[in-house]
Amino acid sequence: MSEIEVFHKQLDEATAFIRSQTDFKPTIGIILGTGLGSLVDGIEMVATVDYDKIPHFPVSTVESHAGRLLLGHLRGKAVICMQGRFHYYEGYSFQQIAFPVRVLKALGMETLIVSNAAGGLNPNFKPGDIMLIKDHINFFPGNPLIGANDNQWGDRFPDMYEVYNRHYQSLAKEVALEQKLRLQEGVYLGLTGPCLETAAEYRMFRGFGADAVGMSTVPEVLAAHHQHNKILAFSIITDMGLPDAMHPCSLEDVIGTASRTEPLLRDLIAGCVEKM
Ligand code: HPA
């Protein structure tokens, strides 16, 4: 079997298993990042499927991430949420990280909403801010689109025009205004982790034009963009990477700030979904 045939077989088996559990047809996919799990509170659940039951699905190793798909209605829209995501630092390949996105697409997804925790580089930001991602820098040592290309999924050389949907960006700003939420915006730089950055690296990334830095999102977004999904993405700024004002940063700090900010992001995303 060719690389693409193997991939299709795995995808078909994963999709068939989920379909055997529910015939629910989601159109909006949501990837819940660090500390953002309770975004699901507003969902009228139709079905849940544990990752470890789905053939070929990677299994999350990070304790702060549950591992299941949640299918249901959020503000009247049919959504599928990934509660728990996969990071390159856990040892997954970029293809493995992208696999769930391909599965979501096969189930009917047209729009992908992504959230993450990130370190702020823009000195106008502060911990607890929410940043609308307008663009990204792929600083990972790879790309899930490397390898044989399935032309039915997307182009061999996808252009990177409007990866983050402009209409949805306007929608997010509108909703933020209604909710009296200060919404920052900027460029997300994705890299491997698991180390946070040195002062020299924060300085360099700021010089590159990044406003925030984190360890996820870019691989999933590349796969979702390849398959022509509309993408809306947010970072919770959990800590600041200011090279001249460095201080210790623990996982507890990151998760604590993400949890405190989570209700704001939850309402923002729910408000956006309602208007989609
Ligand atoms: N750097 C990288 N990833 C992160 C950070 C950071 O400072 N904060 C949260 N995720």
mmCIF file of C-alpha atoms and ligand atoms in Angstrom:
data_model
loop_
_atom_site.group_PDB
_atom_site.id
_atom_site.type_symbol
_atom_site.label_atom_id
_atom_site.label_comp_id
_atom_site.label_asym_id
_atom_site.label_seq_id
_atom_site.Cartn_x
_atom_site.Cartn_y
_atom_site.Cartn_z
ATOM 1 C CA MET A 1 0.000 0.000 0.000
ATOM 2 C CA SER A 2 1.179 3.510 -0.744
ATOM 3 C CA GLU A 3 1.667 6.065 2.012
ATOM 4 C CA ILE A 4 -1.624 7.734 1.052
ATOM 5 C CA GLU A 5 -3.520 4.418 0.957
ATOM 6 C CA VAL A 6 -2.302 3.559 4.470
ATOM 7 C CA PHE A 7 -3.310 6.992 5.687
ATOM 8 C CA HIS A 8 -6.749 6.738 4.079
ATOM 9 C CA LYS A 9 -7.295 3.309 5.613
ATOM 10 C CA GLN A 10 -6.419 4.619 9.090
ATOM 11 C CA LEU A 11 -8.586 7.662 8.609
ATOM 12 C CA ASP A 12 -11.503 5.558 7.357
ATOM 13 C CA GLU A 13 -11.214 3.210 10.343
ATOM 14 C CA ALA A 14 -11.080 6.072 12.843
ATOM 15 C CA THR A 15 -14.008 7.858 11.202
ATOM 16 C CA ALA A 16 -16.065 4.655 10.908
ATOM 17 C CA PHE A 17 -15.569 3.969 14.615
ATOM 18 C CA ILE A 18 -16.812 7.438 15.590
ATOM 19 C CA ARG A 19 -19.742 7.078 13.184
ATOM 20 C CA SER A 20 -20.565 3.740 14.850
ATOM 21 C CA GLN A 21 -20.941 5.646 18.138
ATOM 22 C CA THR A 22 -22.993 8.556 16.805
ATOM 23 C CA ASP A 23 -24.424 9.837 13.530
ATOM 24 C CA PHE A 24 -24.086 13.430 14.735
ATOM 25 C CA LYS A 25 -22.735 15.724 11.999
ATOM 26 C CA PRO A 26 -20.565 18.532 13.354
ATOM 27 C CA THR A 27 -19.549 21.495 11.184
ATOM 28 C CA ILE A 28 -17.433 23.388 13.710
ATOM 29 C CA GLY A 29 -14.368 21.799 15.318
ATOM 30 C CA ILE A 30 -12.880 23.225 18.503
ATOM 31 C CA ILE A 31 -9.479 22.283 19.919
ATOM 32 C CA LEU A 32 -9.323 23.050 23.622
ATOM 33 C CA GLY A 33 -5.883 24.011 24.863
ATOM 34 C CA THR A 34 -4.221 24.093 28.272
ATOM 35 C CA GLY A 35 -6.591 24.931 31.127
ATOM 36 C CA LEU A 36 -9.437 25.604 28.706
ATOM 37 C CA GLY A 37 -11.256 22.321 29.170
ATOM 38 C CA SER A 38 -14.311 23.868 30.834
ATOM 39 C CA LEU A 39 -15.190 25.579 27.571
ATOM 40 C CA VAL A 40 -17.362 22.511 27.213
ATOM 41 C CA ASP A 41 -19.739 23.624 29.984
ATOM 42 C CA GLY A 42 -22.017 25.337 27.491
ATOM 43 C CA ILE A 43 -22.319 22.328 25.205
ATOM 44 C CA GLU A 44 -25.496 20.251 25.081
ATOM 45 C CA MET A 45 -23.739 16.932 24.716
ATOM 46 C CA VAL A 46 -24.928 14.390 22.178
ATOM 47 C CA ALA A 47 -22.005 11.941 22.381
ATOM 48 C CA THR A 48 -18.498 11.587 23.762
ATOM 49 C CA VAL A 49 -15.822 9.304 22.362
ATOM 50 C CA ASP A 50 -12.613 8.530 24.270
ATOM 51 C CA TYR A 51 -9.456 8.898 22.213
ATOM 52 C CA ASP A 52 -8.125 5.548 23.376
ATOM 53 C CA LYS A 53 -11.099 3.755 21.776
ATOM 54 C CA ILE A 54 -10.603 5.361 18.354
ATOM 55 C CA PRO A 55 -8.395 3.286 16.033
ATOM 56 C CA HIS A 56 -5.073 5.007 15.159
ATOM 57 C CA PHE A 57 -5.892 8.054 17.294
ATOM 58 C CA PRO A 58 -2.950 9.307 19.342
ATOM 59 C CA VAL A 59 -3.445 9.262 23.130
ATOM 60 C CA SER A 60 -2.706 12.386 25.154
ATOM 61 C CA THR A 61 0.160 12.120 27.659
ATOM 62 C CA VAL A 62 -0.174 15.507 29.336
ATOM 63 C CA GLU A 63 -1.955 15.289 32.675
ATOM 64 C CA SER A 64 -3.746 18.613 32.295
ATOM 65 C CA HIS A 65 -5.435 17.351 29.087
ATOM 66 C CA ALA A 66 -8.354 14.918 29.070
ATOM 67 C CA GLY A 67 -8.525 12.741 25.982
ATOM 68 C CA ARG A 68 -11.904 12.612 24.304
ATOM 69 C CA LEU A 69 -14.055 13.989 21.544
ATOM 70 C CA LEU A 70 -17.213 15.808 22.587
ATOM 71 C CA LEU A 71 -20.042 16.140 20.085
ATOM 72 C CA GLY A 72 -23.051 18.338 20.682
ATOM 73 C CA HIS A 73 -24.662 21.749 20.275
ATOM 74 C CA LEU A 74 -23.092 25.023 21.315
ATOM 75 C CA ARG A 75 -25.449 27.999 20.906
ATOM 76 C CA GLY A 76 -27.443 25.963 18.415
ATOM 77 C CA LYS A 77 -24.451 24.979 16.255
ATOM 78 C CA ALA A 78 -23.235 21.416 15.750
ATOM 79 C CA VAL A 79 -19.724 21.251 17.206
ATOM 80 C CA ILE A 80 -17.073 18.655 17.852
ATOM 81 C CA CYS A 81 -14.496 19.441 20.535
ATOM 82 C CA MET A 82 -11.112 17.882 21.058
ATOM 83 C CA GLN A 83 -10.723 17.798 24.811
ATOM 84 C CA GLY A 84 -7.008 17.168 24.885
ATOM 85 C CA ARG A 85 -4.578 17.754 22.058
ATOM 86 C CA PHE A 86 -1.224 16.417 20.945
ATOM 87 C CA HIS A 87 2.078 18.213 21.109
ATOM 88 C CA TYR A 88 5.316 17.634 19.260
ATOM 89 C CA TYR A 89 7.225 17.669 22.576
ATOM 90 C CA GLU A 90 5.290 14.570 23.658
ATOM 91 C CA GLY A 91 7.048 12.671 20.894
ATOM 92 C CA TYR A 92 4.297 12.605 18.255
ATOM 93 C CA SER A 93 5.105 13.136 14.608
ATOM 94 C CA PHE A 94 3.531 16.073 12.801
ATOM 95 C CA GLN A 95 1.362 13.585 10.884
ATOM 96 C CA GLN A 96 0.084 12.159 14.184
ATOM 97 C CA ILE A 97 -0.675 15.646 15.508
ATOM 98 C CA ALA A 98 -2.597 16.412 12.322
ATOM 99 C CA PHE A 99 -4.499 13.102 12.273
ATOM 100 C CA PRO A 100 -7.389 14.213 14.526
ATOM 101 C CA VAL A 101 -7.861 17.316 12.372
ATOM 102 C CA ARG A 102 -8.182 15.069 9.303
ATOM 103 C CA VAL A 103 -10.713 12.946 11.217
ATOM 104 C CA LEU A 104 -12.748 16.026 12.189
ATOM 105 C CA LYS A 105 -12.766 17.082 8.543
ATOM 106 C CA ALA A 106 -13.941 13.630 7.470
ATOM 107 C CA LEU A 107 -16.802 13.949 9.980
ATOM 108 C CA GLY A 108 -17.997 17.176 8.382
ATOM 109 C CA MET A 109 -15.945 20.023 9.882
ATOM 110 C CA GLU A 110 -15.797 23.239 7.852
ATOM 111 C CA THR A 111 -14.525 25.616 10.526
ATOM 112 C CA LEU A 112 -11.786 25.028 13.102
ATOM 113 C CA ILE A 113 -11.505 27.055 16.285
ATOM 114 C CA VAL A 114 -8.237 26.652 18.174
ATOM 115 C CA SER A 115 -7.146 27.886 21.560
ATOM 116 C CA ASN A 116 -3.815 27.666 23.334
ATOM 117 C CA ALA A 117 -1.751 29.034 26.190
ATOM 118 C CA ALA A 118 1.135 31.226 25.113
ATOM 119 C CA GLY A 119 3.910 33.405 26.441
ATOM 120 C CA GLY A 120 3.491 37.087 25.594
ATOM 121 C CA LEU A 121 6.272 38.891 23.712
ATOM 122 C CA ASN A 122 4.436 42.109 22.929
ATOM 123 C CA PRO A 123 5.159 44.470 25.841
ATOM 124 C CA ASN A 124 1.596 45.830 25.612
ATOM 125 C CA PHE A 125 0.245 42.449 26.685
ATOM 126 C CA LYS A 126 -0.180 41.192 30.213
ATOM 127 C CA PRO A 127 -0.886 37.758 31.687
ATOM 128 C CA GLY A 128 -4.585 36.985 31.421
ATOM 129 C CA ASP A 129 -4.983 38.792 28.082
ATOM 130 C CA ILE A 130 -6.626 36.998 25.172
ATOM 131 C CA MET A 131 -4.920 37.387 21.787
ATOM 132 C CA LEU A 132 -6.698 36.891 18.485
ATOM 133 C CA ILE A 133 -4.207 35.097 16.240
ATOM 134 C CA LYS A 134 -3.921 37.019 12.965
ATOM 135 C CA ASP A 135 -1.014 35.052 11.549
ATOM 136 C CA HIS A 136 1.662 32.609 12.604
ATOM 137 C CA ILE A 137 5.331 31.758 12.264
ATOM 138 C CA ASN A 138 6.095 28.065 11.922
ATOM 139 C CA PHE A 139 9.239 27.624 14.020
ATOM 140 C CA PHE A 140 8.684 23.874 14.373
ATOM 141 C CA PRO A 141 11.310 21.682 12.681
ATOM 142 C CA GLY A 142 8.726 20.294 10.257
ATOM 143 C CA ASN A 143 5.271 20.426 8.764
ATOM 144 C CA PRO A 144 2.454 17.826 8.679
ATOM 145 C CA LEU A 145 2.130 18.332 4.924
ATOM 146 C CA ILE A 146 5.595 16.891 4.237
ATOM 147 C CA GLY A 147 5.285 13.563 2.419
ATOM 148 C CA ALA A 148 2.947 12.350 -0.311
ATOM 149 C CA ASN A 149 0.136 14.809 -0.974
ATOM 150 C CA ASP A 150 -3.480 13.811 -1.381
ATOM 151 C CA ASN A 151 -4.734 16.206 -4.051
ATOM 152 C CA GLN A 152 -8.328 15.539 -2.993
ATOM 153 C CA TRP A 153 -7.534 16.994 0.407
ATOM 154 C CA GLY A 154 -5.608 20.011 -0.717
ATOM 155 C CA ASP A 155 -2.852 21.521 -2.819
ATOM 156 C CA ARG A 156 0.716 20.263 -2.861
ATOM 157 C CA PHE A 157 1.856 23.845 -2.279
ATOM 158 C CA PRO A 158 -0.924 25.552 -0.301
ATOM 159 C CA ASP A 159 -0.713 29.315 -0.373
ATOM 160 C CA MET A 160 -0.807 30.966 3.020
ATOM 161 C CA TYR A 161 -3.162 33.772 2.095
ATOM 162 C CA GLU A 162 -5.707 34.352 4.840
ATOM 163 C CA VAL A 163 -4.974 31.243 6.881
ATOM 164 C CA TYR A 164 -6.877 32.866 9.746
ATOM 165 C CA ASN A 165 -10.276 33.776 8.334
ATOM 166 C CA ARG A 166 -10.724 37.567 8.099
ATOM 167 C CA HIS A 167 -14.475 37.480 8.476
ATOM 168 C CA TYR A 168 -14.181 35.440 11.670
ATOM 169 C CA GLN A 169 -11.527 37.834 12.964
ATOM 170 C CA SER A 170 -13.996 40.715 12.514
ATOM 171 C CA LEU A 171 -16.672 38.619 14.176
ATOM 172 C CA ALA A 172 -14.403 37.966 17.175
ATOM 173 C CA LYS A 173 -13.680 41.691 17.533
ATOM 174 C CA GLU A 174 -17.400 42.477 17.339
ATOM 175 C CA VAL A 175 -18.223 39.893 20.002
ATOM 176 C CA ALA A 176 -15.350 41.098 22.219
ATOM 177 C CA LEU A 177 -16.718 44.641 21.993
ATOM 178 C CA GLU A 178 -20.198 43.448 22.956
ATOM 179 C CA GLN A 179 -18.738 41.542 25.892
ATOM 180 C CA LYS A 180 -16.539 44.504 26.917
ATOM 181 C CA LEU A 181 -13.509 42.263 26.610
ATOM 182 C CA ARG A 182 -10.110 43.670 25.750
ATOM 183 C CA LEU A 183 -9.033 41.535 22.806
ATOM 184 C CA GLN A 184 -5.370 41.737 21.850
ATOM 185 C CA GLU A 185 -4.272 40.614 18.409
ATOM 186 C CA GLY A 186 -1.026 39.439 16.954
ATOM 187 C CA VAL A 187 1.301 36.852 15.491
ATOM 188 C CA TYR A 188 1.747 33.462 17.182
ATOM 189 C CA LEU A 189 5.091 31.725 16.864
ATOM 190 C CA GLY A 190 4.901 27.960 17.335
ATOM 191 C CA LEU A 191 7.904 25.935 18.463
ATOM 192 C CA THR A 192 8.702 22.545 19.965
ATOM 193 C CA GLY A 193 9.130 23.222 23.689
ATOM 194 C CA PRO A 194 9.112 21.640 26.192
ATOM 195 C CA CYS A 195 11.580 24.218 27.558
ATOM 196 C CA LEU A 196 10.264 27.723 27.815
ATOM 197 C CA GLU A 197 12.508 30.243 26.109
ATOM 198 C CA THR A 198 15.722 31.933 27.191
ATOM 199 C CA ALA A 199 15.831 35.717 27.378
ATOM 200 C CA ALA A 200 17.899 35.695 24.184
ATOM 201 C CA GLU A 201 15.282 33.579 22.408
ATOM 202 C CA TYR A 202 12.376 35.801 23.526
ATOM 203 C CA ARG A 203 14.321 38.798 22.197
ATOM 204 C CA MET A 204 14.984 37.046 18.892
ATOM 205 C CA PHE A 205 11.341 35.971 18.430
ATOM 206 C CA ARG A 206 10.115 39.480 19.187
ATOM 207 C CA GLY A 207 12.556 40.674 16.538
ATOM 208 C CA PHE A 208 11.037 38.140 14.125
ATOM 209 C CA GLY A 209 7.695 39.898 14.533
ATOM 210 C CA ALA A 210 5.976 37.504 16.937
ATOM 211 C CA ASP A 211 3.615 38.731 19.659
ATOM 212 C CA ALA A 212 3.273 35.407 21.462
ATOM 213 C CA VAL A 213 5.040 32.064 21.569
ATOM 214 C CA GLY A 214 3.699 28.601 22.306
ATOM 215 C CA MET A 215 4.093 24.881 21.700
ATOM 216 C CA SER A 216 1.015 23.959 19.670
ATOM 217 C CA THR A 217 -1.560 25.143 17.142
ATOM 218 C CA VAL A 218 0.650 25.607 14.064
ATOM 219 C CA PRO A 219 0.715 21.895 13.026
ATOM 220 C CA GLU A 220 -3.063 21.532 13.409
ATOM 221 C CA VAL A 221 -3.693 24.815 11.616
ATOM 222 C CA LEU A 222 -1.465 23.742 8.702
ATOM 223 C CA ALA A 223 -3.473 20.530 8.250
ATOM 224 C CA ALA A 224 -6.797 22.348 8.638
ATOM 225 C CA HIS A 225 -5.762 25.054 6.163
ATOM 226 C CA HIS A 226 -4.603 22.390 3.696
ATOM 227 C CA GLN A 227 -8.146 20.988 3.775
ATOM 228 C CA HIS A 228 -9.763 24.401 3.266
ATOM 229 C CA ASN A 229 -11.220 24.889 6.720
ATOM 230 C CA LYS A 230 -11.979 28.375 7.937
ATOM 231 C CA ILE A 231 -9.819 28.986 10.987
ATOM 232 C CA LEU A 232 -10.291 31.149 14.080
ATOM 233 C CA ALA A 233 -7.631 30.978 16.796
ATOM 234 C CA PHE A 234 -6.931 32.532 20.177
ATOM 235 C CA SER A 235 -4.071 32.500 22.670
ATOM 236 C CA ILE A 236 -4.421 33.049 26.367
ATOM 237 C CA ILE A 237 -1.330 34.979 27.410
ATOM 238 C CA THR A 238 -0.311 33.080 30.528
ATOM 239 C CA ASP A 239 3.078 34.664 31.195
ATOM 240 C CA MET A 240 5.304 37.326 29.708
ATOM 241 C CA GLY A 241 8.545 36.618 27.866
ATOM 242 C CA LEU A 242 10.200 39.985 28.315
ATOM 243 C CA PRO A 243 13.944 39.527 27.883
ATOM 244 C CA ASP A 244 14.838 42.437 30.171
ATOM 245 C CA ALA A 245 12.381 41.439 32.908
ATOM 246 C CA MET A 246 12.780 37.680 33.194
ATOM 247 C CA HIS A 247 11.461 35.849 36.218
ATOM 248 C CA PRO A 248 10.770 32.200 37.043
ATOM 249 C CA CYS A 249 7.644 30.709 35.445
ATOM 250 C CA SER A 250 6.103 27.437 36.582
ATOM 251 C CA LEU A 251 3.506 25.176 34.965
ATOM 252 C CA GLU A 252 1.234 26.091 37.897
ATOM 253 C CA ASP A 253 1.507 29.783 36.915
ATOM 254 C CA VAL A 254 0.658 28.947 33.300
ATOM 255 C CA ILE A 255 -2.294 26.707 34.153
ATOM 256 C CA GLY A 256 -3.508 29.072 36.903
ATOM 257 C CA THR A 257 -3.630 32.056 34.536
ATOM 258 C CA ALA A 258 -5.215 29.947 31.787
ATOM 259 C CA SER A 259 -7.922 28.735 34.199
ATOM 260 C CA ARG A 260 -8.672 32.232 35.474
ATOM 261 C CA THR A 261 -9.002 33.569 31.915
ATOM 262 C CA GLU A 262 -10.941 30.589 30.642
ATOM 263 C CA PRO A 263 -14.481 31.935 31.380
ATOM 264 C CA LEU A 264 -13.731 34.997 29.227
ATOM 265 C CA LEU A 265 -12.466 32.911 26.320
ATOM 266 C CA ARG A 266 -15.370 30.510 26.744
ATOM 267 C CA ASP A 267 -17.882 33.346 26.386
ATOM 268 C CA LEU A 268 -15.957 34.873 23.491
ATOM 269 C CA ILE A 269 -15.864 31.590 21.563
ATOM 270 C CA ALA A 270 -19.515 30.833 22.349
ATOM 271 C CA GLY A 271 -20.443 34.318 21.123
ATOM 272 C CA CYS A 272 -18.502 33.762 17.892
ATOM 273 C CA VAL A 273 -20.025 30.317 17.323
ATOM 274 C CA GLU A 274 -23.517 31.760 17.758
ATOM 275 C CA LYS A 275 -22.888 34.223 14.916
ATOM 276 C CA MET A 276 -21.132 31.814 12.565
HETATM 277 N N1 HPA B 1 6.729 29.866 25.964
HETATM 278 C C1 HPA B 1 6.296 28.822 25.248
HETATM 279 N N2 HPA B 1 5.136 28.268 25.433
HETATM 280 C C2 HPA B 1 4.339 28.752 26.389
HETATM 281 C C3 HPA B 1 4.729 29.827 27.169
HETATM 282 C C4 HPA B 1 5.992 30.420 26.956
HETATM 283 O O1 HPA B 1 6.420 31.385 27.609
HETATM 284 N N3 HPA B 1 3.711 30.076 28.025
HETATM 285 C C5 HPA B 1 2.744 29.177 27.762
HETATM 286 N N4 HPA B 1 3.121 28.373 26.762
#
